[in-house]
Amino acid sequence: MSRFRASHRTEIVYAGEARESVNHVRLLPSESQLQTVVDAEVQVWPETAVHEFRDSFGNRVSWFHVPEGHRRLVIEATATVDLRPSVRESAGEIGTAAMSDLEDPAYRDEFAEFLHDSAHVRSNGPIASFADELVLPEDGVREWLTELEAQISTEIVYTTGATGVETPIERVVQIRRGVCQDMAHLFIAIARRRGIATRYVSGWLHLSDRFAPAESHAWVQANIPGVGWLQFDPTHPEPRLNHYIRVACGRDYADAAPVQGSYL
């Protein structure tokens, strides 16, 4: 088990004065099979009370109201998290499932919300054409997903500034460039098209071979029938995923956005 101390700071400077604002933020990690949260908190400036609830995906949502005029908003989240090794590190510990298991009505009913298109994920013509170009093995669900992870990493060149939060994945497959959010959405679209329940994950990533601080990141979890949720990262495809702190998950970015607010 490894212990990580993470800090995430968001600073918003308005063009003019906001008379008041209400914000929902997903910046606090939750307990899971892969991580234990030792401590976590959100602080806000201008200072105000921060409340918390769980959304329908189990994410911790902090919300607050700044009732006074302000030109700048700072949100800082800090957390200490113990991470356990991901099961993908040891192939002997992972089962798989036949592709035919994806047709089980019980599986399709239980994970229905992660099997269909959503706000940022569509399996329309351009995505279907891109998916048809890929050569993916049909001998098992885990094997299919692992190869999808590798091929998206090869086909989409990681390029900062090439896309934005609202860039559709149809544009991503056209220019063959994007960032982690784009690759995660593309992976989800193709996996759902094949009938695999897949969800978007946001959090923090620490790469041990870099001296730079940890960074915000997006990856995916796919549910293999009879096995459960496994993590895949088309931006950094590898079986060793014990340096990822999961903060939020959902159907796509819209369900796991770090900061959502209204300003007057």
Tab-separated table of C-alpha atoms in Angstrom:
chain	number	residue	atom	x	y	z
A	1	MET	CA	0.000	0.000	0.000
A	2	SER	CA	1.235	3.491	-0.893
A	3	ARG	CA	0.220	6.768	0.770
A	4	PHE	CA	-0.269	9.935	-1.264
A	5	ARG	CA	-0.950	13.494	-0.149
A	6	ALA	CA	-2.715	15.481	-2.864
A	7	SER	CA	-3.698	19.128	-3.204
A	8	HIS	CA	-5.869	20.617	-5.946
A	9	ARG	CA	-6.348	24.368	-6.299
A	10	THR	CA	-8.826	26.095	-8.604
A	11	GLU	CA	-8.780	29.874	-8.983
A	12	ILE	CA	-11.477	31.724	-10.909
A	13	VAL	CA	-11.019	35.416	-11.694
A	14	TYR	CA	-14.123	37.124	-13.077
A	15	ALA	CA	-14.172	39.824	-15.737
A	16	GLY	CA	-16.248	41.898	-13.305
A	17	GLU	CA	-17.686	41.500	-9.846
A	18	ALA	CA	-19.984	38.554	-9.129
A	19	ARG	CA	-22.717	39.614	-6.700
A	20	GLU	CA	-23.003	36.030	-5.446
A	21	SER	CA	-22.249	32.480	-6.550
A	22	VAL	CA	-23.353	28.918	-5.864
A	23	ASN	CA	-20.973	26.053	-6.663
A	24	HIS	CA	-20.945	22.274	-6.651
A	25	VAL	CA	-17.487	20.698	-6.665
A	26	ARG	CA	-16.365	17.083	-6.947
A	27	LEU	CA	-12.857	17.227	-5.521
A	28	LEU	CA	-12.975	14.815	-2.575
A	29	PRO	CA	-12.018	11.149	-3.111
A	30	SER	CA	-14.265	8.371	-1.827
A	31	GLU	CA	-13.480	4.990	-0.288
A	32	SER	CA	-13.242	2.056	-2.699
A	33	GLN	CA	-11.633	-1.359	-3.001
A	34	LEU	CA	-8.511	0.369	-4.317
A	35	GLN	CA	-8.198	3.312	-1.942
A	36	THR	CA	-8.691	4.346	1.674
A	37	VAL	CA	-9.249	8.019	2.391
A	38	VAL	CA	-7.315	9.052	5.501
A	39	ASP	CA	-8.486	12.671	5.408
A	40	ALA	CA	-9.950	15.100	2.877
A	41	GLU	CA	-11.364	18.604	2.935
A	42	VAL	CA	-12.379	21.520	0.729
A	43	GLN	CA	-11.658	25.137	1.625
A	44	VAL	CA	-13.046	28.185	-0.156
A	45	TRP	CA	-12.110	31.872	-0.366
A	46	PRO	CA	-14.019	34.132	0.160
A	47	GLU	CA	-14.626	32.067	3.284
A	48	THR	CA	-18.037	30.459	3.530
A	49	ALA	CA	-19.611	27.269	4.898
A	50	VAL	CA	-19.016	24.154	2.779
A	51	HIS	CA	-21.688	21.427	2.842
A	52	GLU	CA	-21.534	17.906	1.422
A	53	PHE	CA	-23.828	15.286	-0.101
A	54	ARG	CA	-23.523	12.173	-2.262
A	55	ASP	CA	-24.793	12.227	-5.833
A	56	SER	CA	-26.447	9.296	-7.614
A	57	PHE	CA	-23.044	7.869	-8.594
A	58	GLY	CA	-21.750	7.894	-5.024
A	59	ASN	CA	-19.469	10.891	-5.574
A	60	ARG	CA	-18.811	13.274	-2.702
A	61	VAL	CA	-20.170	16.664	-3.756
A	62	SER	CA	-19.188	19.785	-1.818
A	63	TRP	CA	-21.478	22.759	-2.291
A	64	PHE	CA	-21.303	26.312	-1.049
A	65	HIS	CA	-22.906	29.718	-1.478
A	66	VAL	CA	-20.914	32.951	-1.527
A	67	PRO	CA	-23.585	35.593	-0.808
A	68	GLU	CA	-21.333	38.617	-1.079
A	69	GLY	CA	-19.721	40.406	-3.999
A	70	HIS	CA	-16.382	38.947	-5.125
A	71	ARG	CA	-14.074	39.203	-8.123
A	72	ARG	CA	-12.097	36.041	-7.394
A	73	LEU	CA	-12.980	32.564	-6.158
A	74	VAL	CA	-10.418	30.063	-4.839
A	75	ILE	CA	-11.279	26.421	-4.162
A	76	GLU	CA	-8.629	24.199	-2.603
A	77	ALA	CA	-9.046	20.490	-1.931
A	78	THR	CA	-6.520	18.428	0.016
A	79	ALA	CA	-6.564	14.697	0.693
A	80	THR	CA	-4.420	11.909	2.090
A	81	VAL	CA	-5.151	8.578	0.429
A	82	ASP	CA	-3.746	5.060	0.827
A	83	LEU	CA	-3.719	3.186	-2.489
A	84	ARG	CA	-3.826	-0.586	-2.894
A	85	PRO	CA	-2.388	-2.375	-5.937
A	86	SER	CA	-4.776	-2.632	-8.879
A	87	VAL	CA	-5.806	-6.187	-9.746
A	88	ARG	CA	-4.620	-5.570	-13.302
A	89	GLU	CA	-1.041	-5.696	-12.002
A	90	SER	CA	-1.272	-9.463	-11.710
A	91	ALA	CA	-2.913	-11.226	-14.627
A	92	GLY	CA	-3.293	-14.358	-12.527
A	93	GLU	CA	-5.686	-12.567	-10.195
A	94	ILE	CA	-8.006	-11.368	-12.942
A	95	GLY	CA	-10.739	-13.362	-14.545
A	96	THR	CA	-12.274	-12.613	-17.886
A	97	ALA	CA	-15.565	-13.251	-19.617
A	98	ALA	CA	-16.613	-14.426	-23.041
A	99	MET	CA	-17.976	-11.761	-25.375
A	100	SER	CA	-21.277	-13.669	-25.385
A	101	ASP	CA	-21.640	-12.917	-21.646
A	102	LEU	CA	-22.315	-9.300	-22.589
A	103	GLU	CA	-25.732	-10.367	-23.884
A	104	ASP	CA	-26.913	-11.519	-20.445
A	105	PRO	CA	-30.151	-9.576	-19.751
A	106	ALA	CA	-29.269	-9.277	-16.047
A	107	TYR	CA	-25.943	-7.590	-16.914
A	108	ARG	CA	-27.576	-5.243	-19.396
A	109	ASP	CA	-30.310	-4.293	-16.921
A	110	GLU	CA	-27.976	-3.699	-13.967
A	111	PHE	CA	-25.581	-1.450	-15.883
A	112	ALA	CA	-27.997	0.093	-18.392
A	113	GLU	CA	-26.971	3.706	-17.680
A	114	PHE	CA	-23.376	2.862	-18.640
A	115	LEU	CA	-24.340	1.136	-21.887
A	116	HIS	CA	-25.974	3.995	-23.780
A	117	ASP	CA	-24.965	7.338	-25.277
A	118	SER	CA	-24.671	10.286	-22.903
A	119	ALA	CA	-23.916	14.009	-23.089
A	120	HIS	CA	-20.286	13.633	-24.242
A	121	VAL	CA	-20.348	10.040	-25.505
A	122	ARG	CA	-21.910	9.014	-28.804
A	123	SER	CA	-21.381	5.988	-31.043
A	124	ASN	CA	-22.603	7.650	-34.246
A	125	GLY	CA	-21.194	7.438	-37.793
A	126	PRO	CA	-17.693	8.934	-37.260
A	127	ILE	CA	-17.148	6.944	-34.063
A	128	ALA	CA	-18.458	3.746	-35.640
A	129	SER	CA	-16.131	4.249	-38.622
A	130	PHE	CA	-13.152	4.797	-36.324
A	131	ALA	CA	-14.057	1.720	-34.269
A	132	ASP	CA	-14.346	-0.413	-37.404
A	133	GLU	CA	-10.741	0.449	-38.299
A	134	LEU	CA	-9.483	-1.153	-35.095
A	135	VAL	CA	-8.536	-4.821	-34.916
A	136	LEU	CA	-9.736	-6.068	-31.541
A	137	PRO	CA	-9.664	-9.675	-30.266
A	138	GLU	CA	-12.970	-11.415	-29.668
A	139	ASP	CA	-11.583	-14.127	-27.368
A	140	GLY	CA	-12.461	-12.362	-24.117
A	141	VAL	CA	-13.831	-9.090	-22.719
A	142	ARG	CA	-10.706	-8.170	-20.741
A	143	GLU	CA	-8.469	-8.910	-23.720
A	144	TRP	CA	-10.702	-6.803	-25.975
A	145	LEU	CA	-10.588	-3.873	-23.560
A	146	THR	CA	-6.809	-4.084	-23.079
A	147	GLU	CA	-6.277	-3.950	-26.825
A	148	LEU	CA	-8.744	-1.072	-27.199
A	149	GLU	CA	-6.769	0.835	-24.560
A	150	ALA	CA	-3.526	0.295	-26.490
A	151	GLN	CA	-4.937	1.141	-29.917
A	152	ILE	CA	-6.582	4.410	-28.825
A	153	SER	CA	-3.250	5.430	-27.292
A	154	THR	CA	-1.595	4.742	-30.650
A	155	GLU	CA	-4.226	6.320	-32.895
A	156	ILE	CA	-4.883	9.514	-30.874
A	157	VAL	CA	-1.828	11.693	-30.280
A	158	TYR	CA	-1.849	13.367	-26.873
A	159	THR	CA	-1.764	17.092	-27.690
A	160	THR	CA	-2.555	19.821	-25.183
A	161	GLY	CA	-4.549	22.699	-26.635
A	162	ALA	CA	-5.902	20.700	-29.567
A	163	THR	CA	-9.296	20.290	-27.895
A	164	GLY	CA	-11.378	21.845	-25.129
A	165	VAL	CA	-13.901	20.632	-22.573
A	166	GLU	CA	-16.760	20.907	-25.080
A	167	THR	CA	-14.936	19.443	-28.113
A	168	PRO	CA	-17.071	16.559	-29.454
A	169	ILE	CA	-15.397	13.184	-29.876
A	170	GLU	CA	-16.360	13.276	-33.547
A	171	ARG	CA	-13.814	16.093	-33.894
A	172	VAL	CA	-11.240	14.090	-31.926
A	173	VAL	CA	-11.365	11.152	-34.328
A	174	GLN	CA	-11.197	13.580	-37.250
A	175	ILE	CA	-7.998	15.330	-36.105
A	176	ARG	CA	-6.598	12.272	-34.262
A	177	ARG	CA	-5.449	14.495	-31.405
A	178	GLY	CA	-6.696	15.183	-27.918
A	179	VAL	CA	-6.088	14.898	-24.199
A	180	CYS	CA	-7.011	12.400	-21.486
A	181	GLN	CA	-10.668	13.453	-21.356
A	182	ASP	CA	-11.032	12.915	-25.117
A	183	MET	CA	-9.359	9.499	-25.031
A	184	ALA	CA	-11.539	8.426	-22.118
A	185	HIS	CA	-14.723	9.504	-23.914
A	186	LEU	CA	-13.638	7.725	-27.091
A	187	PHE	CA	-12.836	4.523	-25.185
A	188	ILE	CA	-16.233	4.659	-23.479
A	189	ALA	CA	-18.083	5.208	-26.767
A	190	ILE	CA	-16.437	2.249	-28.482
A	191	ALA	CA	-16.781	-0.058	-25.475
A	192	ARG	CA	-20.471	0.779	-25.045
A	193	ARG	CA	-20.996	0.196	-28.753
A	194	ARG	CA	-19.685	-3.345	-28.173
A	195	GLY	CA	-22.052	-3.778	-25.231
A	196	ILE	CA	-19.564	-3.279	-22.384
A	197	ALA	CA	-20.694	-1.135	-19.454
A	198	THR	CA	-18.119	1.629	-19.115
A	199	ARG	CA	-17.880	4.760	-16.968
A	200	TYR	CA	-15.781	7.923	-16.869
A	201	VAL	CA	-13.409	8.465	-13.945
A	202	SER	CA	-11.734	11.698	-12.891
A	203	GLY	CA	-9.021	12.091	-10.305
A	204	TRP	CA	-5.337	12.654	-9.761
A	205	LEU	CA	-2.419	10.824	-11.312
A	206	HIS	CA	1.124	10.595	-10.003
A	207	LEU	CA	3.766	9.334	-12.420
A	208	SER	CA	6.684	8.087	-10.332
A	209	ASP	CA	9.231	8.627	-13.112
A	210	ARG	CA	8.489	12.365	-13.227
A	211	PHE	CA	9.532	15.090	-10.833
A	212	ALA	CA	6.528	17.236	-11.759
A	213	PRO	CA	3.568	17.405	-9.343
A	214	ALA	CA	0.636	15.050	-9.721
A	215	GLU	CA	-1.922	16.166	-12.268
A	216	SER	CA	-5.656	16.029	-12.800
A	217	HIS	CA	-6.496	13.126	-15.042
A	218	ALA	CA	-9.330	11.169	-16.650
A	219	TRP	CA	-9.501	7.437	-17.285
A	220	VAL	CA	-12.210	4.754	-17.404
A	221	GLN	CA	-13.615	1.756	-15.612
A	222	ALA	CA	-15.239	-1.077	-17.520
A	223	ASN	CA	-17.413	-3.749	-15.986
A	224	ILE	CA	-16.517	-7.298	-17.009
A	225	PRO	CA	-19.367	-9.760	-16.371
A	226	GLY	CA	-18.575	-11.921	-13.358
A	227	VAL	CA	-15.390	-9.934	-12.578
A	228	GLY	CA	-16.482	-6.376	-11.820
A	229	TRP	CA	-15.068	-2.939	-12.549
A	230	LEU	CA	-11.497	-2.756	-13.883
A	231	GLN	CA	-9.555	0.416	-14.664
A	232	PHE	CA	-8.174	1.274	-18.106
A	233	ASP	CA	-6.243	4.352	-19.164
A	234	PRO	CA	-5.870	4.936	-22.924
A	235	THR	CA	-3.591	7.911	-22.224
A	236	HIS	CA	-1.096	5.761	-20.265
A	237	PRO	CA	-1.875	2.136	-21.203
A	238	GLU	CA	-0.316	-0.250	-18.701
A	239	PRO	CA	-1.529	-2.834	-16.181
A	240	ARG	CA	0.010	-1.017	-13.171
A	241	LEU	CA	-2.578	1.472	-11.955
A	242	ASN	CA	-1.637	1.884	-8.280
A	243	HIS	CA	-0.839	5.597	-8.615
A	244	TYR	CA	-4.343	6.824	-9.497
A	245	ILE	CA	-6.533	8.581	-6.916
A	246	ARG	CA	-10.153	8.300	-7.982
A	247	VAL	CA	-12.216	11.382	-7.141
A	248	ALA	CA	-15.436	11.052	-9.141
A	249	CYS	CA	-17.118	8.885	-11.761
A	250	GLY	CA	-20.179	8.989	-13.982
A	251	ARG	CA	-21.470	8.418	-17.481
A	252	ASP	CA	-19.033	11.028	-18.840
A	253	TYR	CA	-17.327	14.300	-17.911
A	254	ALA	CA	-20.633	16.050	-17.248
A	255	ASP	CA	-21.300	13.786	-14.256
A	256	ALA	CA	-17.797	14.161	-12.806
A	257	ALA	CA	-16.839	17.766	-13.584
A	258	PRO	CA	-14.613	19.147	-10.791
A	259	VAL	CA	-16.371	22.525	-10.559
A	260	GLN	CA	-19.864	23.548	-11.626
A	261	GLY	CA	-21.278	26.898	-10.612
A	262	SER	CA	-23.748	29.700	-11.149
A	263	TYR	CA	-22.718	33.341	-10.855
A	264	LEU	CA	-24.773	36.537	-10.715
